[in-house]
Coordinates of C-alpha atoms in Angstrom, one line a residue:
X1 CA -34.9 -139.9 8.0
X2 CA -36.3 -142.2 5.1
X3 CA -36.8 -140.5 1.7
X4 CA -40.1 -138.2 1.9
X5 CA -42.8 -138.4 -0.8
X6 CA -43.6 -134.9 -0.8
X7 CA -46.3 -133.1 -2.6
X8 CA -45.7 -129.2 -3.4
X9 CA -49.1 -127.5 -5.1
X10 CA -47.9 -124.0 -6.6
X11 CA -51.0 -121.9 -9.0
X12 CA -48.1 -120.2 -10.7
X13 CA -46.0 -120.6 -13.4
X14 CA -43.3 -122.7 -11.5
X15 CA -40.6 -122.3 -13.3
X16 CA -40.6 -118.3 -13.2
X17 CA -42.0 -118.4 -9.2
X18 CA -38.5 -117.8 -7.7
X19 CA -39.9 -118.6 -4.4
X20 CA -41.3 -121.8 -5.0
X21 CA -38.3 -122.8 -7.0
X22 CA -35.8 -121.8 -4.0
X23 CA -38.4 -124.3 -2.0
X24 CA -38.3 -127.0 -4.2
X25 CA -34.8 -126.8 -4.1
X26 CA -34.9 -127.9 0.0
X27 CA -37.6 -130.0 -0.8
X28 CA -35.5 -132.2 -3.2
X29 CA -33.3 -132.8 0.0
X30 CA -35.7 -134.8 1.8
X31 CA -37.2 -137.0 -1.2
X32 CA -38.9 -137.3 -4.3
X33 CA -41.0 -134.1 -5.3
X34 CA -43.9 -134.1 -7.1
X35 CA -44.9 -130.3 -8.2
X36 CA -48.2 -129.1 -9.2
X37 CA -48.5 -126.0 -11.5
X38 CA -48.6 -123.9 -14.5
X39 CA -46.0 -124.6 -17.3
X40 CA -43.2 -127.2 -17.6
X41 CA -41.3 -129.6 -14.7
X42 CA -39.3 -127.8 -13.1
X43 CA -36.0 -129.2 -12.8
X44 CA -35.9 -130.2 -8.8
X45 CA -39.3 -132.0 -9.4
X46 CA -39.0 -136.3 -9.4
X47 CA -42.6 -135.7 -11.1
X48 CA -45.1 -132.8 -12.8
X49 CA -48.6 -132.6 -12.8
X50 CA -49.4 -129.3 -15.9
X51 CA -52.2 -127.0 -15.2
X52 CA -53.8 -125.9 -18.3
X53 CA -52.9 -122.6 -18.9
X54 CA -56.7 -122.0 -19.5
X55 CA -58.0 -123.3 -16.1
X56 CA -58.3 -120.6 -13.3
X57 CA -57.0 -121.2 -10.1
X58 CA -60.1 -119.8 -8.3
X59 CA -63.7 -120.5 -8.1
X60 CA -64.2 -118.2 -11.8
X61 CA -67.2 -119.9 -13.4
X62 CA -70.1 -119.5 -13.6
X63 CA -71.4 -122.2 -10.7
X64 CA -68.1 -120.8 -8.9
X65 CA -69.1 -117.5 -8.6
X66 CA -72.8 -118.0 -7.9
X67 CA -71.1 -120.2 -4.5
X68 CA -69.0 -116.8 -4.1
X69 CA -71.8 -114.6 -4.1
X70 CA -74.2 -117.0 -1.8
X71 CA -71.5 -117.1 0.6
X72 CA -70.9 -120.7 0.4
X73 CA -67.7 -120.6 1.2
X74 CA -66.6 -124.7 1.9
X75 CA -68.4 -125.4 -0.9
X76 CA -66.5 -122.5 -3.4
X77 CA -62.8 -124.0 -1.6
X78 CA -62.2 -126.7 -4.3
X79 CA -64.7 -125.4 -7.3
X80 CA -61.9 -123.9 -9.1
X81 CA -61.2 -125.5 -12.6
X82 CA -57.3 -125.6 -11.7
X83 CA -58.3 -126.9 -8.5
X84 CA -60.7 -129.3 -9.6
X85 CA -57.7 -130.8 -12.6
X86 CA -55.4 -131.3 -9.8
X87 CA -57.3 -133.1 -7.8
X88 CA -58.6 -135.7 -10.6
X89 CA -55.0 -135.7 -11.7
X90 CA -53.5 -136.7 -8.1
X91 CA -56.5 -138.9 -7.0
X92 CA -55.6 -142.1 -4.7
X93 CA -51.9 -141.0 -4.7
X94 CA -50.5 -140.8 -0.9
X95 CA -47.7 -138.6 0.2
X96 CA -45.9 -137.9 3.0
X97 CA -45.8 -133.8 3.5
X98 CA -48.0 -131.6 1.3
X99 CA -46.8 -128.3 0.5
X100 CA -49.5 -125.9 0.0
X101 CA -48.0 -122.1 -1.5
X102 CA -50.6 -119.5 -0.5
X103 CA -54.3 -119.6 0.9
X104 CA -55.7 -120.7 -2.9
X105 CA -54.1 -124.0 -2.8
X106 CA -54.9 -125.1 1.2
X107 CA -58.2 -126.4 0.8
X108 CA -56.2 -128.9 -2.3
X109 CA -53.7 -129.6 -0.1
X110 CA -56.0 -131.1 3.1
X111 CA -58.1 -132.8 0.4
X112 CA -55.2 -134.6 -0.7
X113 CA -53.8 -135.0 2.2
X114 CA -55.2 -138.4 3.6
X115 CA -53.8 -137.7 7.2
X116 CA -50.4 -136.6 6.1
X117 CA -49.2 -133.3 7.4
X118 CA -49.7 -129.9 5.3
X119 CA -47.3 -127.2 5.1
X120 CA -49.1 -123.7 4.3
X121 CA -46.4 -121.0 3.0
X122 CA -48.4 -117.8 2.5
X123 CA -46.3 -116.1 0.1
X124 CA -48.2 -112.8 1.1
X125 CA -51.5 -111.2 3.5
X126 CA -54.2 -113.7 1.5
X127 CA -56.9 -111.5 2.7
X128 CA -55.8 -108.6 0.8
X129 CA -54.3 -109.9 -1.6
X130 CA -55.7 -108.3 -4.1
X131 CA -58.1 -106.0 -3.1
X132 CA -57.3 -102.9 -5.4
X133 CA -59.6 -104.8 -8.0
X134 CA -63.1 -104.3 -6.6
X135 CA -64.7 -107.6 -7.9
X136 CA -61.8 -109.7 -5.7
X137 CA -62.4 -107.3 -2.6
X138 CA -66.6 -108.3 -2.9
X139 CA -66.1 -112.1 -4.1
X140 CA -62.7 -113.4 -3.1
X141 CA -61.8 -112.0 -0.2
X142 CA -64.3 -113.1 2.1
X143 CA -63.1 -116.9 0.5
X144 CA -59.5 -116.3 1.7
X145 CA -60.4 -114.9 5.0
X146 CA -62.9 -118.3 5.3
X147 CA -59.8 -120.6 4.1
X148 CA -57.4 -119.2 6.8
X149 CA -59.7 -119.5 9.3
X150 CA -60.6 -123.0 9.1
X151 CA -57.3 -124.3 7.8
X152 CA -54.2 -122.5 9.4
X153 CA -54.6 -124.0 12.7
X154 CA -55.4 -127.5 11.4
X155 CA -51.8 -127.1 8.8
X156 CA -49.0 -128.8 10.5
X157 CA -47.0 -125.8 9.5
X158 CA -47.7 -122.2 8.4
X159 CA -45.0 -119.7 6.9
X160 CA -44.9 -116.7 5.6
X161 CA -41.9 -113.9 3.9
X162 CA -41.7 -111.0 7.0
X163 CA -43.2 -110.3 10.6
X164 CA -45.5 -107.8 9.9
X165 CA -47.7 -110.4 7.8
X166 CA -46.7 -113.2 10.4
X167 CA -48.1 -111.0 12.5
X168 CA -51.2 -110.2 11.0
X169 CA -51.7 -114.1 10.9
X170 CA -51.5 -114.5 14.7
X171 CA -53.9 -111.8 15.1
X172 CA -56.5 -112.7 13.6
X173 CA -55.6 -116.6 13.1
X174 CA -53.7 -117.5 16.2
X175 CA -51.2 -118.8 14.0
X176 CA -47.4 -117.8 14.6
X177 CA -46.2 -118.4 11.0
X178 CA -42.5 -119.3 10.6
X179 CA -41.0 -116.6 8.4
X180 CA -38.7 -117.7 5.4
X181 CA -38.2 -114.3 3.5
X182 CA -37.8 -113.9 0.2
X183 CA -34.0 -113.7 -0.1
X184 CA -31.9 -115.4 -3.0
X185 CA -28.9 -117.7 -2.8
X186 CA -25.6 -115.9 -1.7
X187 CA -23.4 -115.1 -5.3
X188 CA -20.0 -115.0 -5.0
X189 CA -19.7 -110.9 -6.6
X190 CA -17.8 -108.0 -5.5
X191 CA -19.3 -104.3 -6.2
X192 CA -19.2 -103.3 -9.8
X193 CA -17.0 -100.2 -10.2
X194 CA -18.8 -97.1 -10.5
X195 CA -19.1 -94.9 -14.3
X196 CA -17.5 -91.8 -13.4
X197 CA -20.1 -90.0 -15.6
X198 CA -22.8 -92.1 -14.7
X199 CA -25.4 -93.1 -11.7
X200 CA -26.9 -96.5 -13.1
X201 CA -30.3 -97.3 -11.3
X202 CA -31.9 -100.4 -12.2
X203 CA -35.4 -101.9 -11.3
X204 CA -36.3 -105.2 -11.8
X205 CA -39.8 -107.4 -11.7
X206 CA -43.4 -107.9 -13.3
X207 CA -45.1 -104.7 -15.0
X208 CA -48.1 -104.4 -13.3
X209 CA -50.4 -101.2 -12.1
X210 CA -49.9 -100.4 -8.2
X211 CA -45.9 -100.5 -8.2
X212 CA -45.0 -97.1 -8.9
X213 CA -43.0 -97.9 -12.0
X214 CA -44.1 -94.6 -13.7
X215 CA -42.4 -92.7 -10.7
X216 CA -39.5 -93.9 -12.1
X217 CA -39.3 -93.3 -14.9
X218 CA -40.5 -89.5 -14.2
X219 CA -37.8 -89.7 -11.7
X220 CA -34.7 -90.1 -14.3
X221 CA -36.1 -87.8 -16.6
X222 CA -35.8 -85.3 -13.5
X223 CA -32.3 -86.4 -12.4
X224 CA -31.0 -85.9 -15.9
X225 CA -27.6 -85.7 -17.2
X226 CA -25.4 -88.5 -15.0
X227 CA -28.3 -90.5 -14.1
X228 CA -29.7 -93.6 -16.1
X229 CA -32.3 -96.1 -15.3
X230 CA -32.8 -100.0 -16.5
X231 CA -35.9 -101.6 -16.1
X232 CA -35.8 -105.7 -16.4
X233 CA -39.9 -106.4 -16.6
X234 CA -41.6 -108.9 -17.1
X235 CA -45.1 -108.3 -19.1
X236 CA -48.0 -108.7 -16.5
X237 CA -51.7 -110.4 -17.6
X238 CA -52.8 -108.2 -19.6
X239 CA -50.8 -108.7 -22.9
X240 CA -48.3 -106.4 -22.1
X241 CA -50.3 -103.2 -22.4
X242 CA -49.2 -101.8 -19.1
X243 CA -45.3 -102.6 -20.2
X244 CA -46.2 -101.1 -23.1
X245 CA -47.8 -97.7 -21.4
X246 CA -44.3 -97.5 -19.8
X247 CA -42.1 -97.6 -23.0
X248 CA -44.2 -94.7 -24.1
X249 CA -44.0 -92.8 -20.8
X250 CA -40.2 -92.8 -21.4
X251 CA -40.7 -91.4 -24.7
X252 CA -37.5 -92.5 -25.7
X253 CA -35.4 -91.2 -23.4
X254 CA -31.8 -92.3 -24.2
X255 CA -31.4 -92.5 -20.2
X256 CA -34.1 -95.2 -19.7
X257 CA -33.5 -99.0 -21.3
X258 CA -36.0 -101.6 -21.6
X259 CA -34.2 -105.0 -21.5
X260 CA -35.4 -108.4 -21.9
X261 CA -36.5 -110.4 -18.5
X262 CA -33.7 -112.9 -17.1
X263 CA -34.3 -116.1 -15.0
X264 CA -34.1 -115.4 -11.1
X265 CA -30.9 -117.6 -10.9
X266 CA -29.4 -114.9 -13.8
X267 CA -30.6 -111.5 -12.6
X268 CA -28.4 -111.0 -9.6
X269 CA -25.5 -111.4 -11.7
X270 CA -27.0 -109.5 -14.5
X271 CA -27.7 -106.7 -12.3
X272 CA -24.5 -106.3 -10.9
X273 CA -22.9 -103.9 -12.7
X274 CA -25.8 -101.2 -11.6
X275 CA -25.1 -99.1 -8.8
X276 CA -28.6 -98.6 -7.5
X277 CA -31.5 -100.9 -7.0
X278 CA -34.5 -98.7 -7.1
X279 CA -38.5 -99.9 -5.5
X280 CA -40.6 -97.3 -4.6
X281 CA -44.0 -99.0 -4.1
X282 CA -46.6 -96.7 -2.3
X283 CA -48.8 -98.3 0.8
X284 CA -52.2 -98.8 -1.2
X285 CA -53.0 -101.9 0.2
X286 CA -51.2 -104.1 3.5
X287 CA -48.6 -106.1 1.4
X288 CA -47.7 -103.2 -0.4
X289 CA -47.2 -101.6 2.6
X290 CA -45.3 -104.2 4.3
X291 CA -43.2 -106.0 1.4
X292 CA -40.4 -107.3 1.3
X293 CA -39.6 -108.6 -2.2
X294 CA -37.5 -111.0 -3.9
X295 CA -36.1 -107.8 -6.0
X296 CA -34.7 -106.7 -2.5
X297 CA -32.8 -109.5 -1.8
X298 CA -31.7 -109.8 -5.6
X299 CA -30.4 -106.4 -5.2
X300 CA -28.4 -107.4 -2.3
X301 CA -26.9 -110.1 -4.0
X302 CA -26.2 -108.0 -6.9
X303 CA -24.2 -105.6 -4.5
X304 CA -25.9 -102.7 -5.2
X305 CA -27.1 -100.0 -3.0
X306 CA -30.7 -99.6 -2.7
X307 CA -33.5 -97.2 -3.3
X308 CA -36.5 -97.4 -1.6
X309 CA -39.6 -95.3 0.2
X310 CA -41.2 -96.0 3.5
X311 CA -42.2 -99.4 3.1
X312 CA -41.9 -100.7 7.2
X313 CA -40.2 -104.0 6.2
X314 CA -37.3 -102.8 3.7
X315 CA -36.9 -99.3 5.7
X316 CA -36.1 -101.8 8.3
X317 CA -33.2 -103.1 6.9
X318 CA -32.0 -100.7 4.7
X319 CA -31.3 -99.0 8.0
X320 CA -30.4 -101.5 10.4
X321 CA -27.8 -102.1 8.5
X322 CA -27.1 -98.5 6.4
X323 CA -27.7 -100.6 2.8
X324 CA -28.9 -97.4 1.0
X325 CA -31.6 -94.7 1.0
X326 CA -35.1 -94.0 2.1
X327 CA -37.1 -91.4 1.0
X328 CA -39.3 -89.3 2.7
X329 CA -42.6 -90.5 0.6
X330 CA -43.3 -91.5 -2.7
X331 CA -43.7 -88.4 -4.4
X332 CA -41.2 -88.0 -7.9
X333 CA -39.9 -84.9 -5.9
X334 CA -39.2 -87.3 -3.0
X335 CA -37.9 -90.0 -5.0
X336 CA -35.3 -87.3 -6.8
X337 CA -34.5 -86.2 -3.6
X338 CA -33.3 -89.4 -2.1
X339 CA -31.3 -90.0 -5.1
X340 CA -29.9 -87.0 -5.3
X341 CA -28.6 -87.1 -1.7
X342 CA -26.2 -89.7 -2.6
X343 CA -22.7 -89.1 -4.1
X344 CA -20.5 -91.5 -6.1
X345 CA -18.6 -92.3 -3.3
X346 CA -21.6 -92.7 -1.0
X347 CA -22.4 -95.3 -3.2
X348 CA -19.7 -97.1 -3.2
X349 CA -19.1 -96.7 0.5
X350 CA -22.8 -98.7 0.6
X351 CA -22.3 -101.4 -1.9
X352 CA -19.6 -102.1 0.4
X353 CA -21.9 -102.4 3.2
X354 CA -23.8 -104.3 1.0
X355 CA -21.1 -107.1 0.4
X356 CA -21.0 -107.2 3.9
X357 CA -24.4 -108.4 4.7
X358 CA -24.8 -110.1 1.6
X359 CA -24.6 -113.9 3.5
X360 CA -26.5 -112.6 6.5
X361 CA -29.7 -112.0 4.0
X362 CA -29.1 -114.8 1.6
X363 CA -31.2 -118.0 1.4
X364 CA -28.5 -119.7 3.6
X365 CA -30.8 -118.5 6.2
X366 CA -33.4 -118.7 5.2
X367 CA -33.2 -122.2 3.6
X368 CA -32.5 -123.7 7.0
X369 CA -35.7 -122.6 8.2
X370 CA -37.5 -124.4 5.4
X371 CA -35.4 -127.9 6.5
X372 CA -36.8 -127.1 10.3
X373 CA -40.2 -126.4 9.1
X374 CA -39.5 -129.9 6.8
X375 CA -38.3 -132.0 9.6
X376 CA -40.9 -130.9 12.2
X377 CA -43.5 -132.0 9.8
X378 CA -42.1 -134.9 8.9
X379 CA -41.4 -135.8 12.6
X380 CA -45.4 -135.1 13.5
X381 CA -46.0 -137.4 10.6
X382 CA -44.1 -140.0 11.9
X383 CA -45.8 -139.8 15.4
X384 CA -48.9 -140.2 14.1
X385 CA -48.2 -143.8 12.2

């Protein structure tokens, strides 16, 4: 196959976007790269078109929302100011696979695409994505919903991170996604060795409202003596105000530590000398209720057991293959409980388990399924010339 001029459009902050950066990463196989995003090139990229931090990735003027609110949907796809950069920024270039990550940046993708084939990689349920904040639930919603209905089944390629959500998709899109999860590149670590005083649970991610990060906390100070708790976060939108809500939750426990975020390529071997990796995110909203995380597959990698509620997708694997704990809900008192229910040697009995499965749910897998998905749409392309 000849070298690929490949497009990859990512409204995130590339270079802290784990996923898009495993992708790239496959990407870089097959050709030159050029990225599209918030922040600096990131390092697979042949070339970098930077967002302005200030320009919104969705339609968030005032013209924008007006087209939001008179439902003029095909109009709204493109009015964002990100959008809109991008597209004056890539004008009269030509590639030969576009890589669109999540609904927002389809309509960009097909605009650029002068016949060449578009990948779509939803990197969640677009139409609920978030639809805890009542002005996205009235405006934005309905805009998603419109975007995977007239795109999906003219993309050359559709995938998404679990089969719930590929599900969902096919439902209501008729669109089988391909289903590249969220798992991490396979470290070369053995389980830590466990603190004979100490149960060391560890959570890491963004700090943002809707994640349960205050059961938690509420949960070590319950556990008490013999249990402590990390949290690696990284501040959310807002400033930091919700991170910093959560320092003073823990009041200054000695048993809870605040650390500074790591890169996604450091934190699996950061977090491996934890013994627990703890997510208990209640089902508010559909990808709440069926996520599967990054965090999980870095806590694989990390060798640690793992901590989480009824969440369909990781109860699924935690017990398929018997990789920690599950509680009953996600309740403090539940939480407690399902810690509690492990000893010291359960533990380390299941970070062994852990090791175990650790290449099975690497990126070794799932990275092959990204060069299928890359080769298939490279093939169509080449048909069609």
């Amino acid at each position: 196959m000849a070298p690929l001029r490949i497009l990859c459009i990512s409204f995130s902050p590339i270079e802290r976007d784990a996923r898009v950066l495993r992708q790239l990463g496959v990407l870089a196989e097959f050709g030159d790269v050029t990225t599209v995003g918030y922040g600096s090139q990131p390092d697979d990229a042949a070339a970098h078109v930077e967002i302005p931090a200030g320009l919104a990735s969705l339609p968030q003027t005032v013209g924008g929302v007006a087209l939001l609110a008179l439902r003029q949907w095909s109009r709204a796809e493109l009015a964002a100011p990100a959008v809109q950069f991008a597209l004056k920024a890539l004008r009269g270039q030509q590639f030969d696979v576009i890589v669109a990550n999540d609904a927002r940046a389809i309509p960009a993708a097909h605009a650029l695409a002068q016949g060449a084939p578009v990948w779509a990689d939803l990197h969640e349920w677009a139409p609920e994505e978030r639809t805890h904040v009542l002005s996205w639930r009235l405006l934005v919603a309905p805009l998603m919903r419109h975007i995977c209905a007239t795109y999906l089944t003219r993309s050359a390629a559709v995938s998404t991170v679990c089969d719930s959500i590929a599900g969902l998709y096919e439902r209501d899109y008729h669109v089988r996604p391909d289903v590249v999860r969220n798992s991490t590149h396979w470290r070369d670590l053995a389980p830590s060795v466990a603190d004979p005083t100490t149960i060391r649970m560890v959570h890491s991610g963004a700090a943002i409202h809707g994640r349960n990060l205050e059961a938690m906390i509420d949960a070590t100070r319950e556990l008490g003596e013999g249990y402590s708790l990390d949290l690696y976060l990284v501040a959310g939108g807002d400033g930091g105000a919700y991170l910093r809500k959560l320092q003073a939750r823990a009041g200054g426990l000695a048993s809870i530590r605040f650390n500074p975020p790591v890169t996604p390529a450091e934190l699996p071997g950061v977090l491996n000398k934890f013994d627990i990796g703890v997510f208990w995110i209640p089902p508010t909203h559909t990808n709440a209720r069926y996520t599967l995380p990054n965090k999980f597959f870095d806590y694989v990698q990390a060798r640690l057991a793992i901590a989480v509620g009824p969440s369909i997708e990781m109860q699924q694997l935690v017990d398929s293959k018997d990789l920690g704990v599950v509680s009953s809900g996600f309740d403090v008192a539940e939480c407690v409980a399902s810690i509690r229910s492990l000893t010291a040697a359960d533990i380390a009995a299941t970070k062994s388990r852990v090791d175990a499965a650790s290449r099975e749910l690497s990126f070794e897998h799932d990275g092959e399924v990204m060069r299928s998905i890359v080769r298939r749409v490279a093939a169509t392309d080449s048909a069609a010339q």
